[in-house]
Short mmCIF file of C-alpha atoms in Angstrom, two decimals:
data_model
loop_
_atom_site.label_atom_id
_atom_site.label_comp_id
_atom_site.label_asym_id
_atom_site.label_seq_id
_atom_site.Cartn_x
_atom_site.Cartn_y
_atom_site.Cartn_z
CA MET O 1 -0.11 -0.04 -0.10
CA ASN O 2 1.26 3.47 -0.74
CA THR O 3 3.02 5.24 2.20
CA ASP O 4 0.77 8.23 1.73
CA LEU O 5 -1.77 6.40 4.20
CA THR O 6 0.65 5.74 6.92
CA ALA O 7 -0.10 9.15 8.45
CA ASN O 8 -3.89 8.08 8.88
CA PRO O 9 -4.27 4.44 9.80
CA GLN O 10 -7.97 4.81 10.22
CA ALA O 11 -8.39 6.19 6.62
CA ALA O 12 -6.13 3.33 5.43
CA THR O 13 -8.28 0.61 7.10
CA GLU O 14 -11.54 2.21 5.68
CA LEU O 15 -10.02 2.45 2.29
CA HIS O 16 -8.77 -1.16 2.28
CA ARG O 17 -12.26 -2.33 3.63
CA TYR O 18 -14.15 -0.35 0.81
CA ALA O 19 -11.66 -1.59 -1.86
CA GLU O 20 -12.16 -5.17 -0.91
CA ALA O 21 -15.80 -4.92 -0.78
CA LEU O 22 -15.76 -3.03 -4.15
CA LEU O 23 -13.73 -5.95 -5.86
CA ALA O 24 -16.09 -8.52 -4.39
CA HIS O 25 -19.18 -6.72 -5.74
CA LEU O 26 -17.60 -6.21 -9.09
CA ALA O 27 -16.68 -9.92 -9.43
CA ALA O 28 -20.13 -11.08 -8.14
CA ASN O 29 -22.59 -8.82 -9.93
CA GLY O 30 -20.74 -6.13 -11.67
CA SER O 31 -21.86 -3.32 -9.34
CA ALA O 32 -20.12 -1.10 -6.64
CA PRO O 33 -21.24 -1.13 -2.92
CA PRO O 34 -22.54 2.06 -1.42
CA SER O 35 -19.53 4.31 -0.40
CA PRO O 36 -19.23 5.46 3.22
CA PRO O 37 -19.98 9.24 3.89
CA GLY O 38 -16.93 11.16 3.86
CA PHE O 39 -14.96 8.78 1.65
CA PRO O 40 -11.08 9.04 2.78
CA ASP O 41 -8.82 10.74 0.34
CA ALA O 42 -5.10 10.88 0.96
CA PRO O 43 -3.03 13.72 -0.87
CA GLY O 44 -0.83 12.37 -3.50
CA TYR O 45 -2.18 8.73 -3.64
CA TRP O 46 -4.12 7.79 -6.91
CA LEU O 47 -6.37 5.19 -5.53
CA PRO O 48 -9.10 7.16 -3.55
CA PRO O 49 -10.03 9.45 -6.74
CA ALA O 50 -9.68 6.45 -8.96
CA VAL O 51 -12.27 4.48 -6.84
CA GLN O 52 -14.63 7.45 -6.99
CA ALA O 53 -14.09 7.66 -10.88
CA LEU O 54 -15.06 3.98 -11.16
CA VAL O 55 -18.16 4.39 -9.09
CA ALA O 56 -19.20 7.30 -11.20
CA VAL O 57 -18.63 5.34 -14.51
CA LEU O 58 -20.80 2.47 -13.05
CA ALA O 59 -23.51 4.74 -11.96
CA GLY O 60 -23.47 6.57 -15.27
CA ASP O 61 -22.37 9.89 -13.81
CA ASP O 62 -19.50 12.18 -15.06
CA PRO O 63 -16.15 10.82 -13.64
CA LEU O 64 -13.97 13.75 -15.01
CA GLU O 65 -13.18 15.44 -11.81
CA PRO O 66 -12.03 12.39 -9.64
CA LEU O 67 -10.39 11.00 -12.83
CA SER O 68 -8.41 14.00 -13.34
CA ARG O 69 -7.17 14.05 -9.69
CA ALA O 70 -6.16 10.23 -9.83
CA ALA O 71 -4.45 10.68 -13.22
CA SER O 72 -2.41 13.64 -12.05
CA ARG O 73 -1.15 11.45 -9.24
CA ASP O 74 -0.46 8.24 -11.12
CA GLN O 75 -1.77 8.16 -14.60
CA GLN O 76 -0.85 4.51 -15.52
CA ASN O 77 -2.13 2.72 -12.34
CA THR O 78 -5.25 4.76 -12.66
CA ALA O 79 -5.84 3.65 -16.25
CA LEU O 80 -4.90 -0.01 -15.43
CA PHE O 81 -7.38 0.15 -12.50
CA LEU O 82 -10.33 1.30 -14.22
CA CYS O 83 -9.70 -0.83 -17.34
CA LEU O 84 -9.38 -4.07 -15.21
CA SER O 85 -12.27 -3.02 -12.94
CA LEU O 86 -14.66 -2.53 -15.77
CA ALA O 87 -13.57 -5.67 -17.47
CA VAL O 88 -14.15 -7.73 -14.32
CA ALA O 89 -17.44 -6.05 -13.71
CA GLY O 90 -18.53 -6.81 -17.33
CA HIS O 91 -18.53 -3.24 -18.59
CA GLY O 92 -15.37 -3.14 -20.61
CA GLY O 93 -17.11 -1.27 -23.38
CA ARG O 94 -17.31 1.81 -21.11
CA ILE O 95 -13.59 2.33 -21.07
CA HIS O 96 -12.20 5.32 -22.95
CA ALA O 97 -9.76 4.11 -25.72
CA SER O 98 -6.96 6.37 -24.23
CA TRP O 99 -7.23 4.54 -20.93
CA LEU O 100 -6.30 1.22 -22.48
CA GLY O 101 -3.21 2.62 -24.27
CA THR O 102 -2.06 4.38 -21.10
CA ALA O 103 -2.63 1.27 -18.89
CA PHE O 104 -1.02 -1.21 -21.43
CA GLY O 105 2.22 0.82 -22.09
CA GLU O 106 4.71 -0.55 -24.40
CA LEU O 107 5.53 -4.10 -25.16
CA SER O 108 9.14 -5.31 -25.85
CA LEU O 109 11.00 -8.40 -26.81
CA ASP O 110 13.75 -7.39 -24.64
CA ARG O 111 11.76 -6.86 -21.41
CA PRO O 112 9.34 -9.12 -19.56
CA VAL O 113 5.69 -8.64 -20.05
CA SER O 114 4.10 -7.05 -16.71
CA HIS O 115 1.45 -8.67 -14.88
CA GLY O 116 -0.73 -5.75 -15.74
CA GLN O 117 -0.09 -6.00 -19.45
CA ARG O 118 -0.85 -9.71 -19.25
CA ALA O 119 -4.16 -9.25 -17.44
CA LEU O 120 -5.20 -6.64 -20.14
CA TRP O 121 -3.93 -9.02 -22.77
CA LEU O 122 -6.24 -11.66 -21.42
CA ALA O 123 -9.05 -9.44 -20.92
CA ALA O 124 -8.94 -8.22 -24.49
CA ALA O 125 -8.54 -11.73 -25.81
CA ARG O 126 -11.66 -12.97 -23.98
CA GLY O 127 -13.62 -9.98 -25.58
CA ALA O 128 -13.94 -7.92 -22.54
CA TYR O 129 -13.54 -4.56 -24.64
CA GLY O 130 -15.12 -5.82 -27.70
CA PRO O 131 -13.36 -6.03 -31.20
CA ALA O 132 -11.47 -2.94 -30.71
CA GLY O 133 -9.75 -4.30 -27.54
CA LYS O 134 -8.56 -7.48 -29.41
CA ILE O 135 -7.39 -5.27 -32.31
CA PHE O 136 -5.46 -3.24 -30.01
CA VAL O 137 -3.49 -6.09 -28.54
CA LEU O 138 -2.90 -7.52 -32.23
CA ARG O 139 -1.50 -4.15 -33.28
CA LYS O 140 0.74 -3.95 -30.14
CA LEU O 141 2.11 -7.52 -31.12
CA ASP O 142 2.27 -6.88 -34.85
CA ALA O 143 4.52 -3.68 -34.25
CA LEU O 144 7.15 -6.00 -32.75
CA ALA O 145 7.67 -8.14 -35.75
CA VAL O 146 8.02 -11.37 -33.41
CA GLN O 147 8.39 -13.70 -36.38
CA ASP O 148 11.82 -12.05 -37.47
CA LYS O 149 13.30 -13.17 -34.12
CA ALA O 150 11.58 -16.43 -33.60
CA ASP O 151 12.98 -19.95 -33.76
CA THR O 152 10.70 -21.95 -36.04
CA LYS O 153 11.17 -25.09 -34.35
CA GLN O 154 9.93 -23.72 -31.02
CA TRP O 155 6.75 -22.59 -32.59
CA VAL O 156 5.95 -25.68 -34.27
CA GLN O 157 6.84 -27.76 -31.23
CA ALA O 158 4.38 -25.63 -29.28
CA LEU O 159 1.55 -26.06 -31.57
CA ALA O 160 2.26 -29.96 -32.10
CA PRO O 161 4.29 -31.35 -29.41
CA GLY O 162 5.27 -34.89 -28.93
CA GLU O 163 6.25 -35.51 -32.73
CA PRO O 164 7.11 -39.24 -33.17
CA SER O 165 10.67 -39.96 -34.01
CA VAL O 166 9.56 -42.28 -36.91
CA VAL O 167 6.49 -42.16 -39.02
CA VAL O 168 5.70 -45.59 -40.70
CA PRO O 169 3.36 -45.18 -43.55
CA PRO O 170 0.84 -48.03 -44.31
CA SER O 171 2.97 -49.30 -47.28
CA LEU O 172 5.85 -49.87 -44.86
CA VAL O 173 4.19 -51.48 -42.00
CA ASP O 174 5.75 -54.78 -42.59
CA PHE O 175 9.06 -53.22 -43.07
CA PRO O 176 9.43 -50.46 -40.56
CA GLU O 177 13.21 -50.33 -41.09
CA LEU O 178 12.55 -48.76 -44.42
CA ALA O 179 10.64 -46.01 -42.74
CA GLU O 180 13.92 -45.14 -40.99
CA ILE O 181 15.85 -44.62 -44.29
CA PRO O 182 16.21 -40.71 -44.43
CA GLU O 183 15.20 -40.46 -48.09
CA LEU O 184 11.91 -42.37 -47.41
CA ALA O 185 11.20 -40.96 -43.84
CA ARG O 186 11.40 -37.30 -44.77
CA PRO O 187 8.31 -37.16 -47.02
CA ALA O 188 6.13 -39.26 -44.48
CA GLN O 189 7.40 -37.29 -41.66
CA ALA O 190 6.70 -33.98 -43.31
CA ALA O 191 3.20 -35.18 -44.20
CA ALA O 192 2.42 -36.28 -40.70
CA LYS O 193 3.64 -32.98 -39.19
CA LEU O 194 1.71 -30.93 -41.71
CA ALA O 195 -1.53 -32.80 -40.81
CA ARG O 196 -0.94 -32.29 -37.08
CA LEU O 197 -0.35 -28.46 -37.56
CA ARG O 198 -3.58 -28.12 -39.75
CA ALA O 199 -5.43 -30.08 -37.14
CA ARG O 200 -4.22 -27.88 -34.22
CA CYS O 201 -4.66 -24.73 -36.10
CA ALA O 202 -8.30 -25.75 -36.89
CA GLU O 203 -8.85 -26.38 -33.39
CA ILE O 204 -7.83 -23.01 -32.23
CA THR O 205 -9.87 -21.07 -34.80
CA SER O 206 -12.97 -23.21 -34.32
CA ALA O 207 -13.11 -22.86 -30.57
CA ARG O 208 -16.11 -20.57 -29.58
CA GLN O 209 -15.25 -17.43 -28.14
CA ALA O 210 -16.70 -16.41 -24.71
CA ASP O 211 -20.26 -17.61 -24.56
CA GLN O 212 -20.86 -14.44 -22.58
CA ASP O 213 -20.93 -10.90 -23.86
CA SER O 214 -19.61 -7.54 -22.45
CA SER O 215 -22.70 -7.37 -20.11
CA THR O 216 -21.55 -10.24 -17.90
CA PRO O 217 -18.69 -10.46 -15.66
CA LEU O 218 -15.42 -11.69 -17.20
CA THR O 219 -14.78 -15.38 -16.61
CA ASN O 220 -16.69 -15.31 -13.34
CA ARG O 221 -19.84 -17.18 -14.19
CA ALA O 222 -19.15 -19.43 -11.25
CA GLY O 223 -18.65 -16.66 -8.86
CA SER O 224 -15.22 -17.64 -8.11
CA PRO O 225 -13.70 -16.07 -4.85
CA ALA O 226 -11.06 -13.44 -5.71
CA ALA O 227 -8.27 -15.47 -3.86
CA SER O 228 -8.67 -18.44 -6.12
CA TRP O 229 -7.79 -16.51 -9.28
CA ALA O 230 -4.56 -16.96 -11.02
CA GLU O 231 -1.95 -14.14 -10.59
CA ASP O 232 -2.26 -13.00 -14.37
CA GLU O 233 -6.11 -12.77 -14.10
CA PRO O 234 -7.60 -9.19 -14.08
CA LEU O 235 -9.03 -9.59 -10.53
CA ALA O 236 -5.78 -10.76 -9.01
CA ILE O 237 -3.97 -7.84 -10.52
CA LEU O 238 -6.64 -5.46 -9.20
CA ARG O 239 -6.12 -6.85 -5.70
CA SER O 240 -2.52 -6.17 -5.92
CA LEU O 241 -3.06 -2.59 -7.25
CA VAL O 242 -5.19 -1.79 -4.14
CA GLY O 243 -2.83 -3.34 -1.74
CA LEU O 244 -4.90 -6.59 -1.04
CA GLY O 245 -2.58 -9.20 -2.63
CA GLY O 246 0.71 -10.70 -1.92
CA PRO O 247 3.85 -9.92 -3.94
CA ALA O 248 3.67 -10.40 -7.59
CA GLY O 249 5.21 -13.53 -8.99
CA PRO O 250 7.92 -13.71 -11.82
CA MET O 251 7.18 -12.13 -15.08
CA GLY O 252 7.34 -14.04 -18.40
CA SER O 253 8.86 -13.02 -21.71
CA LEU O 254 6.73 -12.06 -24.63
CA ILE O 255 7.72 -15.12 -26.72
CA GLY O 256 7.45 -17.22 -23.68
CA HIS O 257 3.86 -16.26 -23.33
CA LEU O 258 3.00 -16.66 -26.89
CA LEU O 259 4.56 -20.08 -27.11
CA ASP O 260 2.57 -21.05 -23.95
CA ASP O 261 -0.70 -19.79 -25.40
CA LEU O 262 -0.11 -22.10 -28.51
CA ARG O 263 0.24 -25.23 -26.70
CA PRO O 264 -2.65 -27.75 -26.44
CA GLY O 265 -4.82 -26.99 -23.55
CA ALA O 266 -4.05 -23.36 -23.37
CA ASP O 267 -6.78 -20.78 -23.08
CA PRO O 268 -8.37 -20.72 -26.65
CA TYR O 269 -8.72 -16.90 -26.61
CA LEU O 270 -5.11 -16.33 -26.06
CA ALA O 271 -4.29 -19.18 -28.61
CA ALA O 272 -6.07 -17.26 -31.21
CA ILE O 273 -4.18 -14.15 -30.63
CA ALA O 274 -0.89 -16.08 -30.57
CA LEU O 275 -1.66 -17.91 -33.82
CA HIS O 276 -1.96 -14.66 -35.44
CA VAL O 277 1.43 -13.66 -34.48
CA ALA O 278 2.86 -17.11 -35.60
CA ALA O 279 0.88 -17.11 -38.91
CA PRO O 280 3.81 -15.86 -41.08
CA ILE O 281 6.15 -18.46 -39.48
CA LEU O 282 3.65 -21.36 -39.87
CA LYS O 283 3.02 -20.30 -43.54
CA GLY O 284 6.65 -20.83 -44.33
CA VAL O 285 6.75 -24.12 -42.39
CA ALA O 286 3.61 -25.37 -44.35
CA ASP O 287 5.09 -24.61 -47.59
CA ALA O 288 8.44 -26.32 -46.77
CA LEU O 289 6.75 -29.42 -45.43
CA ALA O 290 4.44 -29.64 -48.62
CA ALA O 291 7.59 -29.46 -50.71
CA ASP O 292 9.29 -32.25 -48.68
CA THR O 293 6.18 -34.62 -49.37
CA GLN O 294 6.82 -34.35 -53.09
CA LEU O 295 10.53 -35.71 -53.01
CA THR O 296 10.97 -38.58 -55.47
CA PRO O 297 11.95 -41.87 -53.79
CA PRO O 298 15.53 -42.98 -54.55
CA ASP O 299 16.22 -45.50 -57.23
CA SER O 300 17.68 -47.82 -54.76
CA VAL O 301 18.12 -48.37 -51.04
CA VAL O 302 20.31 -50.51 -48.84
CA LEU O 303 18.48 -52.29 -46.16
CA PRO O 304 19.93 -54.75 -43.42
CA MET O 305 18.19 -57.97 -43.49
CA LEU O 306 19.10 -60.88 -41.23
CA GLY O 307 22.33 -59.19 -40.51
CA TYR O 308 23.29 -58.68 -44.32
CA ARG O 309 23.20 -55.42 -46.38
CA ILE O 310 20.89 -55.87 -49.36
CA GLU O 311 20.48 -53.31 -52.07
CA LEU O 312 16.89 -53.10 -53.19
CA ARG O 313 15.92 -51.92 -56.82
CA PRO O 314 12.58 -51.52 -58.54
CA ASP O 315 13.31 -54.59 -60.46
CA GLY O 316 14.21 -56.63 -57.57
CA PRO O 317 17.02 -57.21 -55.03
CA ASP O 318 20.52 -56.68 -56.44
CA GLU O 319 22.13 -60.02 -57.31
CA ALA O 320 25.48 -58.87 -56.25
CA SER O 321 24.41 -58.17 -52.76
CA LEU O 322 22.63 -61.40 -52.45
CA ALA O 323 25.78 -63.18 -53.66
CA ALA O 324 27.72 -61.35 -51.09
CA ALA O 325 25.35 -62.35 -48.45
CA GLU O 326 25.73 -65.92 -49.54
CA ARG O 327 29.38 -65.94 -49.42
CA THR O 328 29.24 -64.39 -45.91
CA ILE O 329 26.96 -67.16 -44.79
CA THR O 330 29.01 -70.00 -46.31
CA THR O 331 32.27 -68.69 -45.11
CA GLU O 332 31.52 -66.88 -41.94
CA ASP O 333 28.25 -68.10 -40.59
CA VAL O 334 28.93 -71.83 -41.20
CA PRO O 335 31.83 -73.28 -39.19
CA GLY O 336 34.83 -74.27 -41.48
CA ARG O 337 35.20 -78.07 -41.51
CA SER O 338 38.38 -79.96 -42.76
CA ALA O 339 38.22 -83.39 -44.52
CA PRO O 340 37.28 -86.21 -42.02
CA TRP O 341 40.66 -87.53 -42.12
CA ALA O 342 40.37 -89.38 -38.71
CA ALA O 343 37.30 -91.39 -40.07
CA TYR O 344 39.26 -92.25 -43.26
CA SER O 345 42.24 -93.35 -41.28
CA LEU O 346 40.10 -95.61 -39.17
CA LEU O 347 38.20 -97.07 -42.22
CA LEU O 348 41.37 -97.79 -44.06
CA GLY O 349 43.02 -99.30 -40.88
CA GLY O 350 39.77 -101.55 -40.50
CA LEU O 351 40.15 -102.64 -43.94
CA GLY O 352 43.76 -103.60 -43.37
CA CYS O 353 43.08 -105.41 -40.31
CA LEU O 354 40.22 -107.23 -42.02
CA ALA O 355 42.52 -108.62 -44.87
CA GLY O 356 45.03 -109.58 -42.25
CA ALA O 357 42.38 -111.44 -40.32
CA LEU O 358 42.81 -114.50 -42.88
CA ALA O 359 46.23 -115.05 -41.31
CA VAL O 360 45.76 -113.76 -37.78
CA GLY O 361 42.26 -114.33 -36.48
CA TRP O 362 42.20 -112.11 -33.73
CA LEU O 363 42.63 -109.05 -36.31
CA ALA O 364 39.03 -109.62 -37.29
CA VAL O 365 37.83 -108.35 -33.84
CA LEU O 366 39.95 -105.19 -34.30
CA ALA O 367 38.89 -104.53 -37.87
CA VAL O 368 35.20 -104.56 -36.56
CA VAL O 369 36.21 -101.90 -34.05
CA LEU O 370 37.98 -99.65 -36.36
CA LEU O 371 35.27 -99.94 -39.08
CA GLY O 372 32.67 -99.14 -36.56
CA VAL O 373 34.23 -96.15 -35.03
CA GLY O 374 35.45 -94.91 -38.44
CA GLY O 375 31.92 -95.37 -39.91
CA ALA O 376 30.20 -93.35 -36.93
CA LEU O 377 32.58 -90.45 -37.45
CA TRP O 378 32.02 -90.42 -41.21
CA TRP O 379 28.30 -90.58 -40.66
CA ARG O 380 28.31 -87.76 -38.16
CA ARG O 381 30.20 -85.86 -40.53
CA ARG O 382 27.79 -86.28 -43.22
CA LYS O 383 24.95 -85.18 -41.03
CA ALA O 384 26.73 -81.96 -40.04
CA ASP O 385 27.32 -81.21 -43.72
CA ALA O 386 23.67 -81.76 -44.53
CA SER O 387 22.73 -79.52 -41.65
CA ASP O 388 25.07 -76.63 -42.86
CA ALA O 389 23.67 -76.91 -46.26
CA ARG O 390 20.14 -76.80 -44.90
CA TYR O 391 20.91 -73.67 -42.88
CA VAL O 392 22.50 -71.96 -45.92
CA ALA O 393 19.61 -72.82 -48.03
CA SER O 394 17.04 -71.63 -45.40
CA GLN O 395 19.06 -68.42 -44.77
CA LEU O 396 19.12 -67.70 -48.62
CA GLY O 397 15.53 -68.55 -49.03
CA GLU O 398 14.32 -66.35 -46.11
CA LEU O 399 16.74 -63.61 -47.39
CA LYS O 400 15.31 -63.67 -50.85
CA GLU O 401 11.77 -63.82 -49.59
CA LEU O 402 12.26 -60.69 -47.41
CA ALA O 403 14.03 -58.72 -50.07
CA ASP O 404 11.25 -59.55 -52.55
CA GLY O 405 8.83 -58.41 -49.94
CA ALA O 406 10.58 -55.24 -49.44
CA VAL O 407 10.78 -54.49 -52.99
CA TRP O 408 6.95 -54.75 -53.34
CA ALA O 409 6.79 -52.47 -50.11
CA LEU O 410 8.77 -49.82 -52.15
CA HIS O 411 6.53 -50.23 -55.07
CA ALA O 412 3.61 -49.62 -52.72
CA TYR O 413 5.40 -46.64 -51.12
CA ALA O 414 5.93 -44.97 -54.53
CA ARG O 415 2.21 -45.48 -55.56
CA GLU O 416 1.41 -44.04 -51.96
CA ALA O 417 3.62 -40.91 -52.53
CA ASP O 418 1.31 -39.45 -55.09
CA THR O 419 -1.56 -39.64 -52.70
CA ARG O 420 0.48 -38.22 -49.71
CA ALA O 421 1.80 -35.35 -51.80
CA LYS O 422 -1.96 -34.44 -52.78
CA GLN O 423 -3.10 -34.57 -49.29
CA ALA O 424 -0.19 -32.45 -48.09
CA ALA O 425 -1.09 -29.86 -50.80
CA GLU O 426 -4.44 -29.88 -49.58
CA ASP O 427 -3.43 -29.57 -45.83
CA SER O 428 -1.12 -26.71 -46.83
CA THR O 429 -3.80 -24.77 -48.67
CA GLU O 430 -6.29 -25.38 -45.80
CA LEU O 431 -3.66 -24.29 -43.14
CA THR O 432 -2.91 -21.15 -45.23
CA ARG O 433 -6.67 -20.24 -45.37
CA ILE O 434 -7.04 -20.85 -41.46
CA LEU O 435 -4.08 -18.56 -40.91
CA ARG O 436 -5.48 -15.94 -43.22
CA ARG O 437 -8.74 -16.05 -41.16
CA GLY O 438 -6.85 -15.44 -37.97
CA PRO O 439 -8.38 -14.73 -34.59
CA ARG O 440 -11.68 -13.52 -36.24
CA ALA O 441 -12.49 -17.25 -36.91
CA ALA O 442 -12.34 -17.97 -33.19
#
């Protein structure tokens, strides 16, 4: 509270009491309570004559005399008090155009937005001052050329957050690895992003503006207690102005407010204003995304399959890459096996013992043992060779089947590209139309 009241504690208490009752009445039914006889004034303090001016405006009387006294003491606070009070009371149409300009002051990209500016911004966006109030805020923002200093990615991310890292088009559902190849991913990613931007912008501009008109209290249909309003709401700023609120919280930057206003779930009235500011940025983004969807698919791509790099062409998988995969399978994936010399030696030894058994009988027993062990080793080796051959054949067969399927998927992707480009062109055109309509459509 202004120290001008410290000399008269009784007057300060009375002024506090009446200011609190005034704000409660404004928020509840848009009227002012009866003022006590001999309403206290404090030389040099703007609030007492500002309250008298507000009461006169609400009663339909001439506020010139108290308004002049209040403005001579603090012109900006007086204007801010009157603009916010009339907005909360639902009589924003009664403000004088000069009051809004004085109360709002100047916006800057280099300075935080004051709480009073944000409250006026919100009130104007919600229609508290009619079309003229909204146009006033739009002109203030347009004058700063925000788009010249903006980070395009930030605006796109604010409008459509949570972009998937990979977009898999229907044609590549069975081969999602193809969707990760940059030449194929870029058009699909661009088309998906463009569709999401169009949907979000359409959501903003199709949202109904306030169901209430300027004759009803601003955002107070439920009669919310003043203490429960957020700090950037008009009533909360009024409480701070008259000394009833706590210290103000941190102030946000202009671009920070605009980005927050664009995010899903933000106030639709503020979103419409922010979309108007972001329109030139988004128009350029839409054109670039539409161009990306028209990129021609590459003539060939290389795709890892079963651990082998296979080149895929429109006429089928490249034979050279398949042959290289076969060599890798047979030389690296199948264990190298030397000739079964042990089995051959045992078999030859067994035959020799069998021949000598005619002269020495016990050699027949040794021949049977050697022939049995040698035959078992030879048979085991044959089974291993057959297993290796089956593995190579199955790997090559599966590889060829996958490669053929991927080639057909690429053909489907190419056919799908025309449809995707046409849809992207339609999305870009509609997005441009939405941006041209601007906040008027909301």
